[in-house]
Amino acid sequence: MNKDISDNICDERLFSTLFEKHSKNLHDFLYYKFGEHFNPKDKVQEAFIKLWEHCGKITPGKAKSFLFTVANNLMLNEASHQKVVLKYQKTKPKTHTNETPEFILEGNEYMDKLQKAVGNLTEAQRTAFLLNRIEGKKHKEIALLLDISQKAVEKRIYGALKKLREDIKEI
């Protein structure tokens, strides 16, 4: 049973007609049911996008109910998402810690020392060290990135660690 071309929503003229016919009513329905807070205009657009994506499966007679169902579900999903967001906004961040002020100060001083020590490395050592320790790249990957041998990468990282141990006695 062949479908007539006029019964195919994938036809741009028919789709355009459906949009002109139903978009305002769909927007008004969503606006009155959910309000402006959940962006009914966006949900109307998303519903028509879904209709276009499934245009071969939906007949023109079912298009209106498809649009209203999809748009309503999109709004319900948005409402439930907003509830989750509000729930987590209400939870207060932890305002206390078990760490003493001295411990926090020592940690900050240590980080300052470490940053200065890393800054004192040669550029080659610093690059290889940071690629390995911060970005988690393997020696072989670093060698490919820097266009050097794997042994050169190992030597640079070893040299960086040795220099860092000298500069920061606590490591």
Coordinates of N, CA, C and O in Angstrom, one line a residue:
M1 N 0.8 -1.2 0.0 CA 0.0 0.0 0.0 C 0.9 1.2 0.0 O 1.5 1.5 1.0
N2 N 1.0 1.9 -1.1 CA 1.8 3.1 -1.2 C 1.1 4.3 -0.6 O -0.1 4.6 -0.8
K3 N 1.9 5.1 0.1 CA 1.4 6.4 0.6 C 1.5 7.4 -0.5 O 2.4 7.6 -1.2
D4 N 0.5 8.3 -0.4 CA 0.4 9.4 -1.3 C 1.4 10.4 -0.8 O 1.6 10.6 0.4
I5 N 2.1 11.2 -1.7 CA 3.1 12.2 -1.3 C 2.5 13.2 -0.4 O 3.2 13.8 0.5
S6 N 1.2 13.5 -0.5 CA 0.6 14.5 0.3 C 0.3 14.1 1.7 O 0.1 14.9 2.6
D7 N 0.5 12.7 1.9 CA 0.3 12.2 3.3 C 1.6 12.0 4.0 O 1.6 11.4 5.0
N8 N 2.7 12.5 3.4 CA 4.0 12.3 4.0 C 4.4 13.6 4.7 O 4.6 14.7 4.1
I9 N 4.6 13.5 6.0 CA 5.0 14.7 6.8 C 6.4 15.1 6.4 O 6.8 16.3 6.6
C10 N 7.2 14.3 5.8 CA 8.6 14.6 5.4 C 8.5 15.7 4.3 O 9.6 16.3 4.0
D11 N 7.4 15.8 3.6 CA 7.3 16.9 2.6 C 7.3 18.2 3.3 O 6.5 18.5 4.2
E12 N 8.2 19.1 2.9 CA 8.4 20.4 3.6 C 7.2 21.2 3.6 O 6.9 21.9 4.6
R13 N 6.4 21.2 2.5 CA 5.2 22.0 2.5 C 4.2 21.6 3.5 O 3.6 22.4 4.2
L14 N 4.0 20.3 3.6 CA 3.0 19.7 4.6 C 3.6 20.0 6.0 O 2.8 20.4 6.9
F15 N 4.8 19.8 6.2 CA 5.4 20.1 7.5 C 5.3 21.5 7.9 O 4.9 21.9 9.0
S16 N 5.5 22.4 7.0 CA 5.4 23.9 7.2 C 3.9 24.2 7.6 O 3.7 25.0 8.5
T17 N 3.0 23.6 6.9 CA 1.6 23.8 7.1 C 1.2 23.3 8.6 O 0.5 24.0 9.3
L18 N 1.8 22.2 8.9 CA 1.5 21.6 10.3 C 2.1 22.6 11.3 O 1.5 22.8 12.4
F19 N 3.3 23.1 11.0 CA 3.9 24.1 12.0 C 3.0 25.3 12.1 O 2.8 25.8 13.3
E20 N 2.6 25.9 11.0 CA 1.8 27.1 11.1 C 0.4 26.8 11.8 O -0.1 27.7 12.5
K21 N -0.1 25.6 11.6 CA -1.4 25.3 12.1 C -1.3 25.0 13.7 O -2.2 25.4 14.4
H22 N -0.3 24.4 14.1 CA -0.3 23.9 15.5 C 0.7 24.6 16.4 O 0.6 24.4 17.7
S23 N 1.7 25.3 15.9 CA 2.7 25.9 16.8 C 2.1 26.8 17.9 O 2.5 26.8 19.0
K24 N 1.2 27.7 17.5 CA 0.7 28.7 18.4 C -0.2 28.0 19.5 O 0.0 28.2 20.7
N25 N -1.0 27.1 19.1 CA -1.9 26.3 20.0 C -1.0 25.5 21.0 O -1.3 25.4 22.2
L26 N 0.1 24.9 20.4 CA 0.9 24.1 21.3 C 1.7 25.0 22.3 O 1.7 24.6 23.5
H27 N 2.1 26.1 21.9 CA 2.8 27.1 22.8 C 1.8 27.5 23.9 O 2.2 27.5 25.0
D28 N 0.6 27.9 23.5 CA -0.4 28.3 24.4 C -0.7 27.3 25.5 O -0.8 27.5 26.7
F29 N -0.8 26.0 25.0 CA -1.1 24.9 25.9 C 0.0 24.8 26.9 O -0.3 24.6 28.1
L30 N 1.2 24.8 26.4 CA 2.4 24.6 27.4 C 2.5 25.8 28.3 O 2.8 25.6 29.5
Y31 N 2.2 27.0 27.8 CA 2.3 28.2 28.6 C 1.3 28.2 29.7 O 1.6 28.5 30.9
Y32 N 0.1 27.8 29.4 CA -1.0 27.8 30.4 C -0.8 26.7 31.4 O -1.1 26.8 32.6
K33 N -0.3 25.6 31.0 CA -0.1 24.4 31.8 C 1.1 24.6 32.8 O 1.1 24.2 33.9
F34 N 2.2 25.1 32.2 CA 3.5 25.1 33.0 C 4.0 26.5 33.2 O 4.9 26.6 34.0
G35 N 3.6 27.5 32.5 CA 4.1 28.9 32.7 C 5.3 29.1 31.8 O 5.8 28.3 31.1
E36 N 5.8 30.3 31.9 CA 6.9 30.8 31.1 C 8.3 30.2 31.6 O 9.3 30.2 30.9
H37 N 8.3 29.8 32.8 CA 9.6 29.4 33.5 C 10.3 28.3 32.7 O 11.5 28.3 32.7
F38 N 9.6 27.4 32.1 CA 10.2 26.2 31.5 C 10.4 26.4 30.0 O 10.6 25.5 29.2
N39 N 10.3 27.7 29.5 CA 10.6 28.0 28.1 C 9.7 27.2 27.1 O 10.2 26.4 26.4
P40 N 8.4 27.5 27.1 CA 7.5 26.8 26.2 C 7.9 26.9 24.7 O 7.7 26.0 23.9
K41 N 8.4 28.1 24.3 CA 8.8 28.3 22.9 C 9.9 27.2 22.5 O 9.8 26.7 21.4
D42 N 10.8 27.0 23.4 CA 11.9 26.0 23.1 C 11.3 24.6 23.0 O 11.7 23.8 22.1
K43 N 10.4 24.3 23.9 CA 9.8 23.0 23.8 C 8.9 22.8 22.6 O 8.9 21.6 22.0
V44 N 8.3 23.8 22.1 CA 7.5 23.7 20.8 C 8.5 23.4 19.7 O 8.3 22.5 18.9
Q45 N 9.6 24.1 19.7 CA 10.6 23.8 18.6 C 11.2 22.4 18.7 O 11.3 21.7 17.7
E46 N 11.5 22.0 20.0 CA 12.0 20.6 20.1 C 11.0 19.6 19.7 O 11.3 18.5 19.1
A47 N 9.7 19.8 20.0 CA 8.6 18.9 19.6 C 8.6 18.8 18.0 O 8.4 17.7 17.5
F48 N 8.7 19.9 17.4 CA 8.7 19.9 15.9 C 9.9 19.2 15.3 O 9.9 18.6 14.3
I49 N 11.0 19.4 16.0 CA 12.2 18.7 15.6 C 12.0 17.2 15.7 O 12.4 16.4 14.8
K50 N 11.5 16.7 16.8 CA 11.2 15.3 17.0 C 10.2 14.8 15.9 O 10.4 13.7 15.4
L51 N 9.2 15.7 15.6 CA 8.3 15.3 14.5 C 9.0 15.1 13.2 O 8.8 14.2 12.4
W52 N 10.0 16.0 12.9 CA 10.7 16.0 11.7 C 11.6 14.7 11.6 O 11.7 14.1 10.6
E53 N 12.2 14.4 12.8 CA 13.1 13.2 12.9 C 12.3 11.9 12.6 O 12.8 10.9 12.2
H54 N 11.0 11.9 13.0 CA 10.2 10.7 12.9 C 9.1 10.9 11.8 O 8.0 10.2 11.9
C55 N 9.3 11.8 10.9 CA 8.3 12.1 9.9 C 7.8 11.0 9.0 O 6.7 10.9 8.6
G56 N 8.7 10.0 8.8 CA 8.3 8.8 8.0 C 7.4 7.9 8.7 O 6.7 7.1 8.1
K57 N 7.3 7.9 10.1 CA 6.6 7.0 10.9 C 5.2 7.5 11.3 O 4.4 6.8 11.8
I58 N 5.0 8.8 11.2 CA 3.8 9.5 11.7 C 2.9 10.0 10.5 O 3.4 10.7 9.7
T59 N 1.7 9.7 10.6 CA 0.7 10.1 9.6 C 0.3 11.6 10.0 O 0.3 11.9 11.1
P60 N -0.1 12.3 9.0 CA -0.6 13.7 9.3 C -1.7 13.7 10.3 O -1.9 14.7 11.1
G61 N -2.6 12.7 10.3 CA -3.7 12.7 11.3 C -3.2 12.5 12.7 O -3.9 12.9 13.6
K62 N -2.1 11.9 12.9 CA -1.5 11.6 14.2 C -0.5 12.7 14.7 O -0.1 12.7 15.8
A63 N -0.2 13.6 13.8 CA 0.9 14.6 14.0 C 0.5 15.5 15.2 O 1.4 15.8 16.1
K64 N -0.7 16.0 15.3 CA -1.1 16.9 16.4 C -0.9 16.2 17.7 O -0.3 16.8 18.7
S65 N -1.5 15.0 17.9 CA -1.4 14.3 19.2 C 0.1 14.0 19.5 O 0.5 14.1 20.6
F66 N 0.9 13.6 18.5 CA 2.3 13.4 18.7 C 3.0 14.7 19.2 O 3.7 14.6 20.2
L67 N 2.7 15.8 18.6 CA 3.3 17.1 19.0 C 3.0 17.4 20.5 O 3.9 17.8 21.3
F68 N 1.7 17.3 20.8 CA 1.3 17.7 22.1 C 1.8 16.7 23.2 O 2.2 17.1 24.3
T69 N 1.9 15.4 22.8 CA 2.4 14.4 23.8 C 3.9 14.7 24.0 O 4.4 14.7 25.1
V70 N 4.7 14.9 22.9 CA 6.1 15.1 23.0 C 6.4 16.4 23.8 O 7.2 16.4 24.7
A71 N 5.7 17.4 23.4 CA 5.9 18.7 24.1 C 5.6 18.6 25.6 O 6.3 19.1 26.5
N72 N 4.5 18.0 25.9 CA 4.1 17.8 27.3 C 5.2 17.0 28.1 O 5.6 17.4 29.2
N73 N 5.7 15.9 27.5 CA 6.7 15.1 28.1 C 8.0 15.9 28.3 O 8.7 15.8 29.3
L74 N 8.4 16.7 27.3 CA 9.5 17.6 27.4 C 9.4 18.5 28.6 O 10.4 18.7 29.4
M75 N 8.2 19.1 28.8 CA 8.0 20.0 29.9 C 8.0 19.3 31.2 O 8.6 19.8 32.2
L76 N 7.5 18.1 31.3 CA 7.5 17.3 32.5 C 8.9 16.9 32.9 O 9.3 17.0 34.0
N77 N 9.7 16.6 31.9 CA 11.1 16.3 32.1 C 11.9 17.5 32.6 O 12.7 17.4 33.6
E78 N 11.6 18.6 32.1 CA 12.2 19.9 32.5 C 11.8 20.2 34.0 O 12.6 20.6 34.8
A79 N 10.5 20.0 34.3 CA 10.0 20.2 35.6 C 10.7 19.3 36.6 O 11.2 19.7 37.7
S80 N 10.9 18.0 36.3 CA 11.5 17.1 37.2 C 13.0 17.4 37.3 O 13.6 17.3 38.4
H81 N 13.6 17.9 36.3 CA 15.0 18.3 36.3 C 15.2 19.5 37.3 O 16.1 19.6 38.1
Q82 N 14.3 20.4 37.2 CA 14.3 21.6 38.0 C 14.1 21.3 39.5 O 14.7 21.9 40.4
K83 N 13.3 20.2 39.8 CA 13.2 19.8 41.2 C 14.5 19.3 41.7 O 14.8 19.5 42.9
V84 N 15.2 18.5 40.9 CA 16.5 18.0 41.3 C 17.5 19.1 41.6 O 18.2 19.1 42.6
V85 N 17.5 20.1 40.7 CA 18.4 21.2 40.8 C 18.0 22.0 42.1 O 18.9 22.3 42.9
L86 N 16.8 22.2 42.4 CA 16.4 22.9 43.6 C 16.7 22.1 44.8 O 17.2 22.7 45.8
K87 N 16.6 20.8 44.8 CA 16.9 20.0 45.9 C 18.4 20.1 46.3 O 18.8 20.3 47.4
Y88 N 19.3 20.1 45.3 CA 20.7 20.2 45.5 C 21.1 21.7 45.9 O 22.1 21.9 46.5
Q89 N 20.3 22.6 45.4 CA 20.6 24.0 45.8 C 20.3 24.2 47.3 O 20.9 25.0 48.0
K90 N 19.3 23.5 47.8 CA 19.0 23.6 49.2 C 20.0 23.0 50.2 O 20.1 23.4 51.3
T91 N 20.7 22.0 49.7 CA 21.7 21.3 50.6 C 22.8 22.3 50.8 O 23.4 22.9 49.8
K92 N 23.1 22.5 52.0 CA 24.2 23.5 52.4 C 25.6 22.9 52.2 O 25.8 21.7 52.6
P93 N 26.5 23.6 51.7 CA 27.9 23.1 51.6 C 28.5 22.9 53.0 O 28.0 23.6 54.0
K94 N 29.4 22.0 53.1 CA 30.0 21.7 54.4 C 30.8 23.0 54.8 O 31.6 23.5 54.1
T95 N 30.4 23.5 56.0 CA 31.1 24.7 56.5 C 32.2 24.5 57.5 O 32.9 25.4 57.9
H96 N 32.3 23.2 57.9 CA 33.4 22.9 58.9 C 34.3 21.9 58.3 O 34.0 21.2 57.3
T97 N 35.4 21.8 58.9 CA 36.4 20.8 58.4 C 37.2 20.3 59.7 O 37.2 20.9 60.7
N98 N 37.7 19.1 59.6 CA 38.5 18.5 60.7 C 39.9 19.0 60.6 O 40.7 18.7 61.5
E99 N 40.3 19.7 59.6 CA 41.7 20.2 59.4 C 41.9 21.4 60.3 O 41.1 22.3 60.4
T100 N 43.0 21.5 60.9 CA 43.4 22.6 61.8 C 43.9 23.7 60.9 O 44.3 23.5 59.7
P101 N 43.8 25.0 61.3 CA 44.3 26.1 60.5 C 45.8 25.9 60.2 O 46.2 26.3 59.1
E102 N 46.5 25.3 61.1 CA 48.0 25.1 60.9 C 48.2 24.1 59.7 O 49.0 24.3 58.9
F103 N 47.3 23.1 59.7 CA 47.4 22.1 58.6 C 47.1 22.7 57.3 O 47.8 22.5 56.3
I104 N 46.1 23.6 57.2 CA 45.7 24.2 56.0 C 46.8 25.2 55.6 O 47.2 25.2 54.4
L105 N 47.4 25.9 56.5 CA 48.5 26.8 56.2 C 49.7 26.1 55.7 O 50.4 26.5 54.7
E106 N 50.1 25.0 56.3 CA 51.2 24.2 55.9 C 51.0 23.6 54.4 O 51.9 23.6 53.6
G107 N 49.7 23.2 54.2 CA 49.4 22.7 52.8 C 49.5 23.8 51.8 O 50.1 23.6 50.7
N108 N 49.1 25.1 52.1 CA 49.3 26.2 51.2 C 50.7 26.5 51.0 O 51.1 26.8 49.8
E109 N 51.5 26.5 52.1 CA 52.9 26.8 51.9 C 53.6 25.7 51.1 O 54.5 26.1 50.3
Y110 N 53.2 24.5 51.3 CA 53.8 23.4 50.5 C 53.5 23.6 49.0 O 54.4 23.4 48.2
M111 N 52.2 23.9 48.7 CA 51.9 24.1 47.3 C 52.7 25.3 46.7 O 53.1 25.2 45.5
D112 N 52.9 26.4 47.5 CA 53.7 27.5 47.0 C 55.1 27.0 46.7 O 55.7 27.4 45.6
K113 N 55.7 26.2 47.6 CA 57.1 25.7 47.4 C 57.1 24.8 46.1 O 58.0 24.9 45.3
L114 N 56.1 24.0 46.0 CA 56.0 23.1 44.8 C 55.9 23.9 43.5 O 56.6 23.6 42.6
Q115 N 55.1 24.9 43.5 CA 54.9 25.7 42.3 C 56.2 26.4 41.9 O 56.6 26.5 40.8
K116 N 56.9 26.9 42.9 CA 58.2 27.6 42.7 C 59.2 26.6 42.2 O 60.0 26.9 41.3
A117 N 59.2 25.4 42.8 CA 60.2 24.4 42.4 C 59.9 23.9 40.9 O 60.9 23.8 40.1
V118 N 58.7 23.8 40.6 CA 58.3 23.4 39.2 C 58.7 24.5 38.3 O 59.2 24.3 37.2
G119 N 58.5 25.7 38.7 CA 58.9 26.9 37.9 C 60.4 27.0 37.7 O 60.9 27.5 36.7
N120 N 61.2 26.4 38.6 CA 62.7 26.4 38.4 C 63.2 25.3 37.5 O 64.4 25.3 37.2
L121 N 62.4 24.4 37.1 CA 62.8 23.3 36.2 C 63.1 23.9 34.8 O 62.5 25.0 34.5
T122 N 63.9 23.2 34.1 CA 64.1 23.7 32.7 C 62.8 23.4 31.9 O 61.9 22.6 32.4
E123 N 62.6 24.1 30.9 CA 61.4 24.0 30.1 C 61.1 22.6 29.6 O 60.0 22.1 29.7
A124 N 62.2 21.9 29.2 CA 62.1 20.5 28.7 C 61.6 19.6 29.9 O 60.7 18.8 29.7
Q125 N 62.3 19.8 31.1 CA 61.9 19.0 32.2 C 60.5 19.2 32.6 O 59.7 18.3 32.9
R126 N 60.1 20.5 32.7 CA 58.8 20.9 33.2 C 57.7 20.3 32.3 O 56.7 19.8 32.7
T127 N 57.9 20.5 31.0 CA 56.9 20.0 30.0 C 56.7 18.5 30.1 O 55.6 18.0 30.3
A128 N 57.8 17.7 30.2 CA 57.7 16.2 30.3 C 57.1 15.8 31.6 O 56.2 15.0 31.7
F129 N 57.5 16.5 32.7 CA 57.0 16.2 34.0 C 55.5 16.5 34.1 O 54.8 15.6 34.6
L130 N 55.1 17.6 33.7 CA 53.7 18.0 33.8 C 52.8 17.1 32.9 O 51.7 16.7 33.3
L131 N 53.3 16.8 31.7 CA 52.5 15.9 30.8 C 52.4 14.5 31.5 O 51.3 13.9 31.4
N132 N 53.4 14.1 32.2 CA 53.3 12.7 32.8 C 52.5 12.8 34.1 O 51.6 12.0 34.3
R133 N 52.8 13.7 35.0 CA 52.2 13.6 36.3 C 50.9 14.3 36.4 O 50.0 13.9 37.1
I134 N 50.7 15.4 35.6 CA 49.4 16.1 35.7 C 48.4 15.6 34.7 O 47.2 15.3 35.0
E135 N 48.8 15.4 33.4 CA 47.9 15.0 32.4 C 47.8 13.4 32.3 O 47.0 12.9 31.6
G136 N 48.7 12.7 33.0 CA 48.7 11.3 33.0 C 49.1 10.6 31.8 O 48.8 9.4 31.5
K137 N 49.9 11.3 31.0 CA 50.3 10.6 29.7 C 51.5 9.7 30.0 O 52.3 9.9 30.9
K138 N 51.6 8.7 29.2 CA 52.7 7.7 29.3 C 53.9 8.2 28.6 O 53.8 9.1 27.7
H139 N 55.0 7.7 28.9 CA 56.3 8.1 28.3 C 56.3 8.1 26.8 O 56.8 9.0 26.1
K140 N 55.7 7.0 26.2 CA 55.6 6.8 24.8 C 54.8 8.0 24.2 O 55.2 8.5 23.1
E141 N 53.7 8.3 24.8 CA 52.8 9.4 24.3 C 53.5 10.7 24.3 O 53.5 11.5 23.4
I142 N 54.3 11.0 25.4 CA 55.0 12.2 25.5 C 56.1 12.3 24.4 O 56.3 13.3 23.8
A143 N 56.8 11.2 24.2 CA 57.8 11.1 23.2 C 57.2 11.5 21.8 O 57.8 12.2 21.1
L144 N 56.0 11.0 21.5 CA 55.4 11.3 20.2 C 55.0 12.8 20.2 O 55.2 13.4 19.1
L145 N 54.5 13.3 21.3 CA 54.1 14.7 21.3 C 55.2 15.6 21.1 O 55.1 16.6 20.4
L146 N 56.3 15.3 21.8 CA 57.5 16.2 21.8 C 58.5 15.9 20.7 O 59.5 16.6 20.5
D147 N 58.2 14.8 20.0 CA 59.1 14.4 18.9 C 60.5 14.1 19.4 O 61.5 14.6 18.8
I148 N 60.6 13.4 20.5 CA 61.9 13.0 21.0 C 61.8 11.5 21.3 O 60.7 10.9 21.2
S149 N 62.9 10.9 21.7 CA 62.9 9.5 22.1 C 62.3 9.2 23.4 O 62.2 10.1 24.3
Q150 N 61.9 8.0 23.6 CA 61.3 7.6 24.9 C 62.3 7.7 26.0 O 62.0 8.1 27.2
K151 N 63.6 7.4 25.7 CA 64.7 7.5 26.7 C 64.8 9.0 27.1 O 65.1 9.3 28.3
A152 N 64.7 9.9 26.2 CA 64.9 11.3 26.5 C 63.8 11.8 27.4 O 64.0 12.6 28.4
V153 N 62.6 11.3 27.2 CA 61.4 11.6 28.1 C 61.7 11.1 29.5 O 61.6 11.8 30.5
E154 N 62.2 9.8 29.6 CA 62.5 9.3 30.9 C 63.6 10.1 31.6 O 63.5 10.3 32.8
K155 N 64.6 10.5 30.9 CA 65.7 11.3 31.5 C 65.2 12.6 32.0 O 65.6 13.1 33.0
R156 N 64.3 13.3 31.2 CA 63.8 14.6 31.6 C 62.9 14.4 32.9 O 63.0 15.3 33.8
I157 N 62.1 13.4 32.9 CA 61.2 13.2 34.1 C 62.1 12.9 35.3 O 61.9 13.4 36.4
Y158 N 63.1 12.0 35.1 CA 64.0 11.7 36.2 C 64.7 12.9 36.7 O 64.8 13.1 37.9
G159 N 65.2 13.7 35.8 CA 65.9 14.9 36.2 C 65.0 15.9 36.9 O 65.4 16.6 37.9
A160 N 63.8 16.0 36.5 CA 62.8 16.9 37.1 C 62.5 16.4 38.5 O 62.5 17.2 39.5
L161 N 62.3 15.1 38.7 CA 62.1 14.6 40.1 C 63.3 14.8 41.0 O 63.1 15.2 42.2
K162 N 64.5 14.6 40.5 CA 65.7 14.8 41.3 C 65.8 16.3 41.7 O 66.1 16.6 42.9
K163 N 65.6 17.2 40.8 CA 65.6 18.6 41.1 C 64.6 19.0 42.1 O 64.8 19.8 43.0
L164 N 63.3 18.5 41.9 CA 62.3 18.8 42.9 C 62.6 18.3 44.3 O 62.3 18.9 45.2
R165 N 63.2 17.1 44.4 CA 63.6 16.6 45.7 C 64.6 17.5 46.4 O 64.6 17.7 47.6
E166 N 65.5 18.0 45.5 CA 66.5 18.9 46.1 C 65.9 20.2 46.6 O 66.2 20.8 47.6
D167 N 65.0 20.8 45.7 CA 64.4 22.1 46.1 C 63.4 22.0 47.2 O 63.2 22.9 48.0
I168 N 62.7 20.8 47.3 CA 61.7 20.7 48.4 C 62.1 19.4 49.1 O 62.0 18.3 48.7
K169 N 62.6 19.6 50.3 CA 63.1 18.5 51.1 C 61.9 17.6 51.6 O 62.2 16.5 51.9
E170 N 60.7 18.1 51.7 CA 59.6 17.3 52.2 C 59.1 16.2 51.3 O 58.3 15.4 51.6
I171 N 59.4 16.3 50.0 CA 58.9 15.3 49.0 C 59.6 14.0 49.2 O 60.7 13.8 49.4

